[in-house]
Structures are given as C-alpha cells and as structure tokens.
Amino acid sequence: MLDILYLDDYLAAVTKPPGVLVHRTGLDAGETRFALQMLRDQLGRKVWPVHRLDKGTSGVLLFALDADTARTLGMAFESGQGLQKTYRAVVRGWPLPEGLIDHALKRMPDDMRTERLEVQPAQSRFTSLRHFELPTPHSQAQQGFASTRCAEVALEPLTGRRHQLRRHMKHIAHPIIGDATHGKGPLNRAVADLLGLQRLWLHAQSLELPHPISGQPLRLSSPLPNDWGLWEAFGSPH
C-alpha cells in the first residue's frame, strides 16, 4: 500500500518508497513492483504518472486521474513554470553553506530525440543543513583520511533534466551518497556497511504547483523517511 498524501477528482499524490520504479521499463526488466500499478490497484481506477522519480529516490510522486489532466500537468513539468520542488539529500563532503549550480547537461542516451536539443541548460540550488563525520576512513588523491565527511543538504532543481540533482552534485564534487551511477562505489559500500542500509540518500520532500483545474496553490509534502534517523549518531547542526 502506498501512503496517499493527496487525493481529489483529478489528482493523487503518494509517497514513493525507495527502490520502486514509477512504471515498467525495459531498463529494469527484472523489477516486479511499480508505483503506477500499485496506485491503480489501490484506487481501483486508471492513473497517469505526470513526472518521474528515479528508482532509488523516495518522496512525493504525483499522478493524474484522467488523460486531459495528465497532458496539462505533463506540459507544466516539461516547462517547469509555476513548479517548486524541494529535495533532501546526504552528500559526500561539506559543501558551501549555499550556492547555485548552473551547468548544462547532455541528454542521457535513452532520452535522445532528434527534434530536441542534445545539451540543455540546467540550474539547481543547494543549501547545507548539517554536517556529519563518519568513522569510516577513505583516501582522496594521495592523502588518507581517518574519517569521512558528509552533509545533509536541501536541493531545489530550477529545471527538470534527467538525473539533474545527482549529476549536478557530482559536478561540484559532492556526489549523493548511495548513487551507484554518479557517486563513488567504495564510499557507498562503506557507508552502507556502517549504517546497515544501502539506498540512494535522496528524498523528494515537497512539490508546490497550481492545481490544474482550480488554479489554487497546492503544496504536497512527504516527511523524511524513518531511515534518515540512522544519520543522527554522526551529525551536528550546521
């Protein structure tokens, strides 16, 4: 059962658990759980996903309950106009207190379209919230460190590119912990061993948008998962 955050005649918002795909894809043919099918079974009606979260990401996921609303919202998510998305992540190192990442991203191989730009402008904001220091040694360049620094950050994508936050945090040398594609494998494994849990530490915390029918502001939020508490033993306020 998915946790339903919001439901009316046009929209349904749920908390997607980490490790669950939004819908069936040939890129992960062995997977058997899909948020779309789970919600369809739960509501007993057809639903349309209007955006997507990566398999490893948890948090707010929005569906439309009819095709017209799905088209309207799909265009809104494509343009980003009127939307505000906030994420929480745990990243390697201690980033600056805040910053803007303005770094164009090349379309990923499975997202190429001949009529679309191959390289797209992309911007993300980040704010450091608190620091962690893990008793996990690691090496960087030729120097060894007795502990590993990590930080919890708030992230706001100002554009909607594929894997944008994950790629942007890698670009500024603060990859998201648990990111098997854009992160550091040895560090991910060391942190998973220490915490006793392997996951992508990225959570879609809130989504703000005008309701597609009424135009009224709609704020959808998903609390941090309980597993975020595993970091408490290593953290301090920023």
CSV table of C-alpha atoms in Angstrom, one decimal:
chain,number,residue,atom,x,y,z
A,1,MET,CA,0.0,0.0,0.0
A,2,LEU,CA,1.3,3.4,-0.9
A,3,ASP,CA,0.9,6.3,1.5
A,4,ILE,CA,-1.6,8.7,-0.2
A,5,LEU,CA,-0.7,12.4,0.5
A,6,TYR,CA,-3.5,14.0,-1.5
A,7,LEU,CA,-6.5,12.8,-3.4
A,8,ASP,CA,-9.3,14.6,-5.3
A,9,ASP,CA,-11.2,14.0,-8.5
A,10,TYR,CA,-8.2,15.0,-10.7
A,11,LEU,CA,-5.0,14.2,-8.8
A,12,ALA,CA,-3.4,11.7,-6.5
A,13,ALA,CA,-0.1,12.2,-4.7
A,14,VAL,CA,1.7,9.5,-3.0
A,15,THR,CA,5.0,8.8,-1.2
A,16,LYS,CA,7.1,6.6,-3.4
A,17,PRO,CA,9.3,4.2,-1.4
A,18,PRO,CA,13.0,3.9,-2.4
A,19,GLY,CA,13.7,1.0,-4.7
A,20,VAL,CA,10.3,1.2,-6.5
A,21,LEU,CA,10.0,2.1,-10.2
A,22,VAL,CA,7.3,4.6,-11.3
A,23,HIS,CA,6.3,2.4,-14.2
A,24,ARG,CA,7.5,-0.6,-16.1
A,25,THR,CA,10.7,-0.1,-18.2
A,26,GLY,CA,12.9,-2.3,-20.3
A,27,LEU,CA,15.9,-0.8,-18.5
A,28,ASP,CA,15.0,-2.8,-15.4
A,29,ALA,CA,13.2,-5.8,-16.8
A,30,GLY,CA,13.5,-7.9,-13.6
A,31,GLU,CA,11.6,-5.5,-11.4
A,32,THR,CA,8.1,-6.5,-10.4
A,33,ARG,CA,6.9,-3.5,-8.3
A,34,PHE,CA,5.7,-0.3,-9.9
A,35,ALA,CA,4.1,2.7,-8.2
A,36,LEU,CA,1.7,3.2,-11.1
A,37,GLN,CA,0.3,-0.4,-10.8
A,38,MET,CA,0.3,-0.2,-7.0
A,39,LEU,CA,-1.8,3.0,-7.0
A,40,ARG,CA,-4.1,1.7,-9.8
A,41,ASP,CA,-4.8,-1.4,-7.7
A,42,GLN,CA,-5.2,0.7,-4.5
A,43,LEU,CA,-7.7,3.2,-6.1
A,44,GLY,CA,-9.4,0.7,-8.4
A,45,ARG,CA,-9.1,3.1,-11.4
A,46,LYS,CA,-6.6,4.1,-14.1
A,47,VAL,CA,-3.9,6.6,-13.2
A,48,TRP,CA,-1.4,8.5,-15.3
A,49,PRO,CA,2.1,9.5,-14.0
A,50,VAL,CA,2.9,13.1,-14.8
A,51,HIS,CA,6.5,13.1,-13.7
A,52,ARG,CA,9.0,10.6,-12.5
A,53,LEU,CA,11.4,9.9,-9.7
A,54,ASP,CA,14.4,7.7,-10.1
A,55,LYS,CA,14.0,4.2,-8.7
A,56,GLY,CA,16.2,4.9,-5.7
A,57,THR,CA,14.6,8.2,-4.8
A,58,SER,CA,11.8,8.3,-2.3
A,59,GLY,CA,9.2,11.0,-1.8
A,60,VAL,CA,6.3,13.0,-3.4
A,61,LEU,CA,5.1,11.4,-6.7
A,62,LEU,CA,2.1,13.0,-8.5
A,63,PHE,CA,-0.4,11.2,-10.7
A,64,ALA,CA,-3.4,12.4,-12.8
A,65,LEU,CA,-6.7,10.6,-12.8
A,66,ASP,CA,-7.6,11.4,-16.4
A,67,ALA,CA,-5.8,11.9,-19.6
A,68,ASP,CA,-6.6,15.6,-20.1
A,69,THR,CA,-5.2,16.5,-16.6
A,70,ALA,CA,-2.2,14.3,-17.3
A,71,ARG,CA,-1.4,16.3,-20.5
A,72,THR,CA,-1.8,19.6,-18.7
A,73,LEU,CA,0.5,18.6,-15.9
A,74,GLY,CA,2.9,17.0,-18.3
A,75,MET,CA,3.4,20.3,-20.1
A,76,ALA,CA,3.8,22.1,-16.8
A,77,PHE,CA,6.5,19.7,-15.6
A,78,GLU,CA,8.3,19.9,-19.0
A,79,SER,CA,8.5,23.7,-18.8
A,80,GLY,CA,8.9,24.0,-15.0
A,81,GLN,CA,6.7,27.1,-14.9
A,82,GLY,CA,4.9,27.5,-11.6
A,83,LEU,CA,6.5,24.5,-10.0
A,84,GLN,CA,8.7,24.4,-7.0
A,85,LYS,CA,10.4,21.1,-6.0
A,86,THR,CA,12.5,20.6,-2.8
A,87,TYR,CA,14.6,17.6,-2.1
A,88,ARG,CA,16.8,16.4,0.8
A,89,ALA,CA,20.0,14.5,0.2
A,90,VAL,CA,23.1,13.4,2.0
A,91,VAL,CA,26.3,14.1,0.0
A,92,ARG,CA,30.0,13.5,0.3
A,93,GLY,CA,32.0,16.3,1.9
A,94,TRP,CA,30.9,19.6,3.3
A,95,PRO,CA,29.6,21.9,0.6
A,96,LEU,CA,29.5,25.7,0.9
A,97,PRO,CA,26.6,27.0,3.0
A,98,GLU,CA,24.6,27.6,-0.2
A,99,GLY,CA,25.0,28.0,-3.9
A,100,LEU,CA,23.6,27.9,-7.4
A,101,ILE,CA,24.8,25.2,-9.8
A,102,ASP,CA,24.5,26.5,-13.4
A,103,HIS,CA,25.8,23.6,-15.5
A,104,ALA,CA,24.3,22.4,-18.8
A,105,LEU,CA,23.5,18.7,-19.1
A,106,LYS,CA,23.7,16.5,-22.1
A,107,ARG,CA,20.7,14.3,-22.7
A,108,MET,CA,21.1,10.7,-21.5
A,109,PRO,CA,21.3,8.0,-24.2
A,110,ASP,CA,17.8,6.7,-23.5
A,111,ASP,CA,16.3,10.2,-23.7
A,112,MET,CA,17.6,11.4,-27.0
A,113,ARG,CA,15.1,12.9,-29.5
A,114,THR,CA,16.1,14.2,-32.9
A,115,GLU,CA,13.9,17.3,-32.5
A,116,ARG,CA,15.3,18.2,-29.1
A,117,LEU,CA,18.4,19.9,-28.0
A,118,GLU,CA,21.2,17.4,-27.1
A,119,VAL,CA,22.6,19.7,-24.4
A,120,GLN,CA,20.1,21.6,-22.2
A,121,PRO,CA,20.7,24.4,-19.7
A,122,ALA,CA,20.2,23.3,-16.1
A,123,GLN,CA,20.3,25.0,-12.7
A,124,SER,CA,19.9,23.8,-9.2
A,125,ARG,CA,20.2,25.5,-5.8
A,126,PHE,CA,21.6,23.9,-2.7
A,127,THR,CA,21.6,24.8,1.0
A,128,SER,CA,23.7,22.9,3.6
A,129,LEU,CA,21.7,21.9,6.6
A,130,ARG,CA,24.0,19.9,8.9
A,131,HIS,CA,27.4,18.1,8.9
A,132,PHE,CA,28.2,14.5,9.6
A,133,GLU,CA,31.6,12.9,10.3
A,134,LEU,CA,31.7,9.2,9.9
A,135,PRO,CA,34.3,6.9,11.5
A,136,THR,CA,35.0,5.5,8.0
A,137,PRO,CA,38.5,6.1,6.6
A,138,HIS,CA,38.9,6.9,2.9
A,139,SER,CA,41.6,8.1,0.6
A,140,GLN,CA,41.5,11.1,-1.8
A,141,ALA,CA,44.3,11.8,-4.2
A,142,GLN,CA,47.5,10.7,-2.4
A,143,GLN,CA,46.3,11.6,1.1
A,144,GLY,CA,44.5,9.3,3.5
A,145,PHE,CA,41.7,10.5,5.9
A,146,ALA,CA,40.7,8.8,9.1
A,147,SER,CA,37.1,9.8,8.8
A,148,THR,CA,34.6,10.7,6.1
A,149,ARG,CA,32.7,14.0,5.9
A,150,CYS,CA,29.2,14.1,4.7
A,151,ALA,CA,26.4,16.7,4.8
A,152,GLU,CA,22.7,16.9,4.6
A,153,VAL,CA,21.5,19.4,2.0
A,154,ALA,CA,18.3,20.9,0.7
A,155,LEU,CA,18.2,20.8,-3.1
A,156,GLU,CA,15.9,22.8,-5.4
A,157,PRO,CA,16.1,21.9,-9.1
A,158,LEU,CA,15.2,25.0,-11.2
A,159,THR,CA,14.9,23.0,-14.3
A,160,GLY,CA,13.8,19.4,-14.9
A,161,ARG,CA,16.6,17.4,-16.5
A,162,ARG,CA,17.1,13.7,-16.2
A,163,HIS,CA,19.1,12.8,-13.0
A,164,GLN,CA,19.7,16.6,-12.7
A,165,LEU,CA,20.4,16.7,-8.9
A,166,ARG,CA,22.6,13.6,-9.0
A,167,ARG,CA,24.6,14.9,-11.9
A,168,HIS,CA,24.9,18.5,-10.5
A,169,MET,CA,26.1,17.3,-7.1
A,170,LYS,CA,28.7,15.1,-8.8
A,171,HIS,CA,29.7,18.2,-10.9
A,172,ILE,CA,30.6,20.2,-7.7
A,173,ALA,CA,32.4,17.1,-6.2
A,174,HIS,CA,29.7,16.4,-3.6
A,175,PRO,CA,28.0,13.3,-5.1
A,176,ILE,CA,24.9,11.9,-3.3
A,177,ILE,CA,25.6,9.0,-1.0
A,178,GLY,CA,24.4,5.7,-2.4
A,179,ASP,CA,24.4,6.9,-6.1
A,180,ALA,CA,25.7,3.9,-8.0
A,181,THR,CA,25.8,5.8,-11.3
A,182,HIS,CA,27.2,9.2,-10.4
A,183,GLY,CA,28.8,8.5,-7.0
A,184,LYS,CA,31.7,6.7,-5.5
A,185,GLY,CA,31.3,2.9,-5.2
A,186,PRO,CA,33.8,2.3,-2.3
A,187,LEU,CA,32.4,5.1,-0.3
A,188,ASN,CA,28.8,4.0,-0.9
A,189,ARG,CA,29.7,0.5,0.3
A,190,ALA,CA,31.5,1.8,3.3
A,191,VAL,CA,28.5,4.0,4.4
A,192,ALA,CA,26.0,1.2,3.7
A,193,ASP,CA,28.1,-1.1,5.9
A,194,LEU,CA,28.3,1.5,8.7
A,195,LEU,CA,24.5,2.4,8.6
A,196,GLY,CA,23.3,-1.2,7.9
A,197,LEU,CA,21.3,0.1,4.9
A,198,GLN,CA,22.0,0.6,1.3
A,199,ARG,CA,19.9,3.2,-0.5
A,200,LEU,CA,20.2,6.4,-2.6
A,201,TRP,CA,20.0,9.2,0.0
A,202,LEU,CA,17.7,11.4,-2.0
A,203,HIS,CA,14.2,12.3,-1.0
A,204,ALA,CA,11.6,14.4,-2.8
A,205,GLN,CA,10.3,16.3,0.2
A,206,SER,CA,7.8,18.8,-1.3
A,207,LEU,CA,6.2,19.8,-4.5
A,208,GLU,CA,4.3,23.1,-5.0
A,209,LEU,CA,2.2,23.9,-8.0
A,210,PRO,CA,-1.1,25.5,-9.0
A,211,HIS,CA,-4.0,23.0,-9.2
A,212,PRO,CA,-4.5,22.2,-12.9
A,213,ILE,CA,-8.3,22.8,-12.6
A,214,SER,CA,-8.9,25.3,-9.9
A,215,GLY,CA,-5.6,27.2,-10.1
A,216,GLN,CA,-5.4,27.3,-6.3
A,217,PRO,CA,-1.9,26.8,-4.8
A,218,LEU,CA,-1.2,23.2,-3.9
A,219,ARG,CA,1.6,22.1,-1.6
A,220,LEU,CA,2.4,18.4,-1.3
A,221,SER,CA,4.9,17.2,1.2
A,222,SER,CA,6.3,13.9,2.3
A,223,PRO,CA,8.1,13.6,5.7
A,224,LEU,CA,11.7,12.3,5.7
A,225,PRO,CA,11.7,8.5,5.9
A,226,ASN,CA,12.4,6.9,9.2
A,227,ASP,CA,15.7,5.6,7.9
A,228,TRP,CA,17.0,9.2,7.9
A,229,GLY,CA,17.4,8.8,11.6
A,230,LEU,CA,20.4,6.5,11.0
A,231,TRP,CA,22.4,9.6,10.5
A,232,GLU,CA,21.6,11.2,13.9
A,233,ALA,CA,24.5,9.5,15.6
A,234,PHE,CA,27.0,11.2,13.3
A,235,GLY,CA,25.5,14.6,12.9
A,236,SER,CA,25.5,18.1,14.4
A,237,PRO,CA,23.6,21.2,13.4
A,238,HIS,CA,25.3,23.2,10.7
